[in-house]
Amino acid sequence: MLAGLDDFSESFARALFEALPEARKAASVEEGHLHVELNSGPSRTDSTIHVYTTEDDEVIVDFGYYGDHFDWPPAGPATLDDPIAFIRALMADEILVAERMRGRSCLGSALVASGLKGFEPPRTPDEIVFLRSWSGHKDRTVRHG
């Protein structure tokens, strides 16, 4: 285990490292909290999943412009309630992140199922939606029309 983690962070780290052993090599301790950077490859610096534990006993998972807060241990078995299941789904490209942009400004981000269920295309000609997958295999740029 990593030295210096608070009890909450250690509990989460133990479960994360058991489920995803590769996370241990990507982990560090920052002021008693866990920080993990899971990158899909050296040439894909924009595909890093950031995982943090906080002083408020939350787990934060960020990917691109999308970020979510989780309780630990999870309140239910659903992927969207469990940070480890959510990370696995991102790493398996089962969940994509849709980043809605206008120029360099992010208008928002949302989760999209791998089959694009729930995907909302650009609403205006000046919007672009970038679909991002952890592996990069399902990345797409979607323009209006």
Short mmCIF file of C-alpha atoms in Angstrom, two decimals, residues 6-144:
data_model
loop_
_atom_site.label_atom_id
_atom_site.label_comp_id
_atom_site.label_asym_id
_atom_site.label_seq_id
_atom_site.Cartn_x
_atom_site.Cartn_y
_atom_site.Cartn_z
CA ASP A 6 -5.67 8.68 5.11
CA ASP A 7 -8.07 5.85 6.07
CA PHE A 8 -10.67 6.70 3.42
CA SER A 9 -8.07 6.87 0.64
CA GLU A 10 -6.42 3.66 1.79
CA SER A 11 -9.76 1.82 1.72
CA PHE A 12 -10.42 2.96 -1.83
CA ALA A 13 -6.81 2.34 -2.97
CA ARG A 14 -6.90 -1.22 -1.65
CA ALA A 15 -10.06 -1.99 -3.69
CA LEU A 16 -8.81 -0.13 -6.77
CA PHE A 17 -5.45 -1.92 -6.81
CA GLU A 18 -7.15 -5.30 -6.38
CA ALA A 19 -9.50 -4.59 -9.30
CA LEU A 20 -6.94 -2.81 -11.50
CA PRO A 21 -3.39 -3.82 -10.51
CA GLU A 22 -1.92 -1.48 -13.14
CA ALA A 23 -3.31 1.47 -11.17
CA ARG A 24 -0.72 0.90 -8.44
CA LYS A 25 2.14 1.95 -10.77
CA ALA A 26 0.24 5.11 -11.73
CA ALA A 27 -0.57 6.12 -8.15
CA SER A 28 0.85 8.80 -5.91
CA VAL A 29 0.01 10.37 -2.55
CA GLU A 30 -0.79 14.05 -2.33
CA GLU A 31 -1.41 15.44 1.18
CA GLY A 32 -2.75 12.10 2.39
CA HIS A 33 -5.01 11.53 -0.61
CA LEU A 34 -4.72 9.13 -3.52
CA HIS A 35 -4.05 10.42 -7.05
CA VAL A 36 -3.94 8.01 -10.00
CA GLU A 37 -3.30 8.82 -13.66
CA LEU A 38 -4.31 6.00 -16.01
CA ASN A 39 -3.08 6.71 -19.53
CA SER A 40 -3.88 4.43 -22.45
CA GLY A 41 -0.50 4.97 -24.06
CA PRO A 42 2.48 7.31 -24.28
CA SER A 43 1.26 8.92 -27.51
CA ARG A 44 -2.22 9.62 -26.08
CA THR A 45 -1.65 12.23 -23.40
CA ASP A 46 -5.22 13.50 -23.88
CA SER A 47 -6.65 10.13 -22.84
CA THR A 48 -5.72 10.13 -19.17
CA ILE A 49 -8.25 9.10 -16.56
CA HIS A 50 -7.53 11.03 -13.35
CA VAL A 51 -8.71 9.50 -10.08
CA TYR A 52 -8.55 11.43 -6.80
CA THR A 53 -9.74 10.93 -3.26
CA THR A 54 -10.69 14.07 -1.35
CA GLU A 55 -10.76 15.37 2.20
CA ASP A 56 -14.57 15.16 1.95
CA ASP A 57 -14.35 11.36 1.55
CA GLU A 58 -15.27 11.37 -2.12
CA VAL A 59 -13.70 9.75 -5.15
CA ILE A 60 -13.43 12.01 -8.19
CA VAL A 61 -12.93 10.52 -11.66
CA ASP A 62 -12.06 12.90 -14.53
CA PHE A 63 -11.68 12.12 -18.20
CA GLY A 64 -11.28 15.00 -20.62
CA TYR A 65 -13.84 17.66 -19.78
CA TYR A 66 -16.02 15.18 -17.88
CA GLY A 67 -15.73 14.68 -14.15
CA ASP A 68 -17.88 12.91 -11.58
CA HIS A 69 -17.96 12.49 -7.80
CA PHE A 70 -18.58 9.11 -6.15
CA ASP A 71 -19.24 7.86 -2.67
CA TRP A 72 -17.04 5.08 -1.34
CA PRO A 73 -18.00 2.39 -0.80
CA PRO A 74 -20.58 2.66 -3.58
CA ALA A 75 -24.24 3.05 -2.70
CA GLY A 76 -25.34 0.52 -5.31
CA PRO A 77 -24.11 -2.00 -7.86
CA ALA A 78 -24.73 0.16 -10.94
CA THR A 79 -21.71 1.27 -12.98
CA LEU A 80 -22.59 4.91 -12.49
CA ASP A 81 -22.60 4.46 -8.68
CA ASP A 82 -19.29 2.60 -8.37
CA PRO A 83 -16.09 4.50 -9.22
CA ILE A 84 -14.14 1.31 -9.97
CA ALA A 85 -16.84 -0.06 -12.29
CA PHE A 86 -17.01 3.37 -13.94
CA ILE A 87 -13.23 3.43 -14.49
CA ARG A 88 -13.36 -0.09 -15.95
CA ALA A 89 -16.19 0.94 -18.31
CA LEU A 90 -14.14 3.94 -19.49
CA MET A 91 -11.05 1.76 -20.00
CA ALA A 92 -13.10 -0.81 -21.95
CA ASP A 93 -14.57 1.95 -24.17
CA GLU A 94 -18.07 0.98 -23.02
CA ILE A 95 -18.62 4.62 -22.06
CA LEU A 96 -17.48 7.57 -24.17
CA VAL A 97 -17.31 11.24 -23.26
CA ALA A 98 -19.00 13.71 -25.60
CA GLU A 99 -17.37 17.14 -25.35
CA ARG A 100 -19.48 19.91 -26.90
CA MET A 101 -17.24 22.78 -28.06
CA ARG A 102 -17.62 26.20 -29.64
CA GLY A 103 -14.18 27.34 -30.67
CA ARG A 104 -11.92 26.71 -27.68
CA SER A 105 -14.78 26.94 -25.18
CA CYS A 106 -16.32 23.81 -23.74
CA LEU A 107 -20.10 24.12 -23.65
CA GLY A 108 -20.45 20.94 -21.63
CA SER A 109 -19.70 17.26 -21.56
CA ALA A 110 -21.80 14.15 -21.16
CA LEU A 111 -21.48 10.39 -21.04
CA VAL A 112 -22.53 8.40 -24.08
CA ALA A 113 -22.88 4.64 -24.34
CA SER A 114 -20.42 3.06 -26.75
CA GLY A 115 -23.20 2.42 -29.31
CA LEU A 116 -23.94 6.18 -29.22
CA LYS A 117 -27.22 5.71 -27.36
CA GLY A 118 -28.14 9.09 -25.93
CA PHE A 119 -25.77 10.99 -28.23
CA GLU A 120 -26.88 14.52 -29.07
CA PRO A 121 -25.26 15.94 -32.22
CA PRO A 122 -24.15 19.59 -32.56
CA ARG A 123 -27.10 21.98 -32.46
CA THR A 124 -25.61 24.86 -34.46
CA PRO A 125 -23.01 25.20 -37.26
CA ASP A 126 -20.42 26.65 -34.88
CA GLU A 127 -20.58 23.69 -32.48
CA ILE A 128 -18.42 20.58 -32.69
CA VAL A 129 -18.79 17.47 -30.55
CA PHE A 130 -15.70 15.42 -29.86
CA LEU A 131 -16.45 11.83 -28.86
CA ARG A 132 -13.58 10.58 -26.74
CA SER A 133 -12.73 7.01 -25.81
CA TRP A 134 -9.93 5.93 -23.52
CA SER A 135 -8.28 3.75 -26.17
CA GLY A 136 -8.83 6.26 -28.97
CA HIS A 137 -10.40 3.59 -31.19
CA LYS A 138 -13.87 5.13 -30.92
CA ASP A 139 -12.87 8.80 -31.07
CA ARG A 140 -14.87 10.88 -33.54
CA THR A 141 -15.39 14.51 -34.41
CA VAL A 142 -19.02 15.35 -35.19
CA ARG A 143 -19.93 18.56 -36.96
CA HIS A 144 -23.35 20.15 -37.44
#
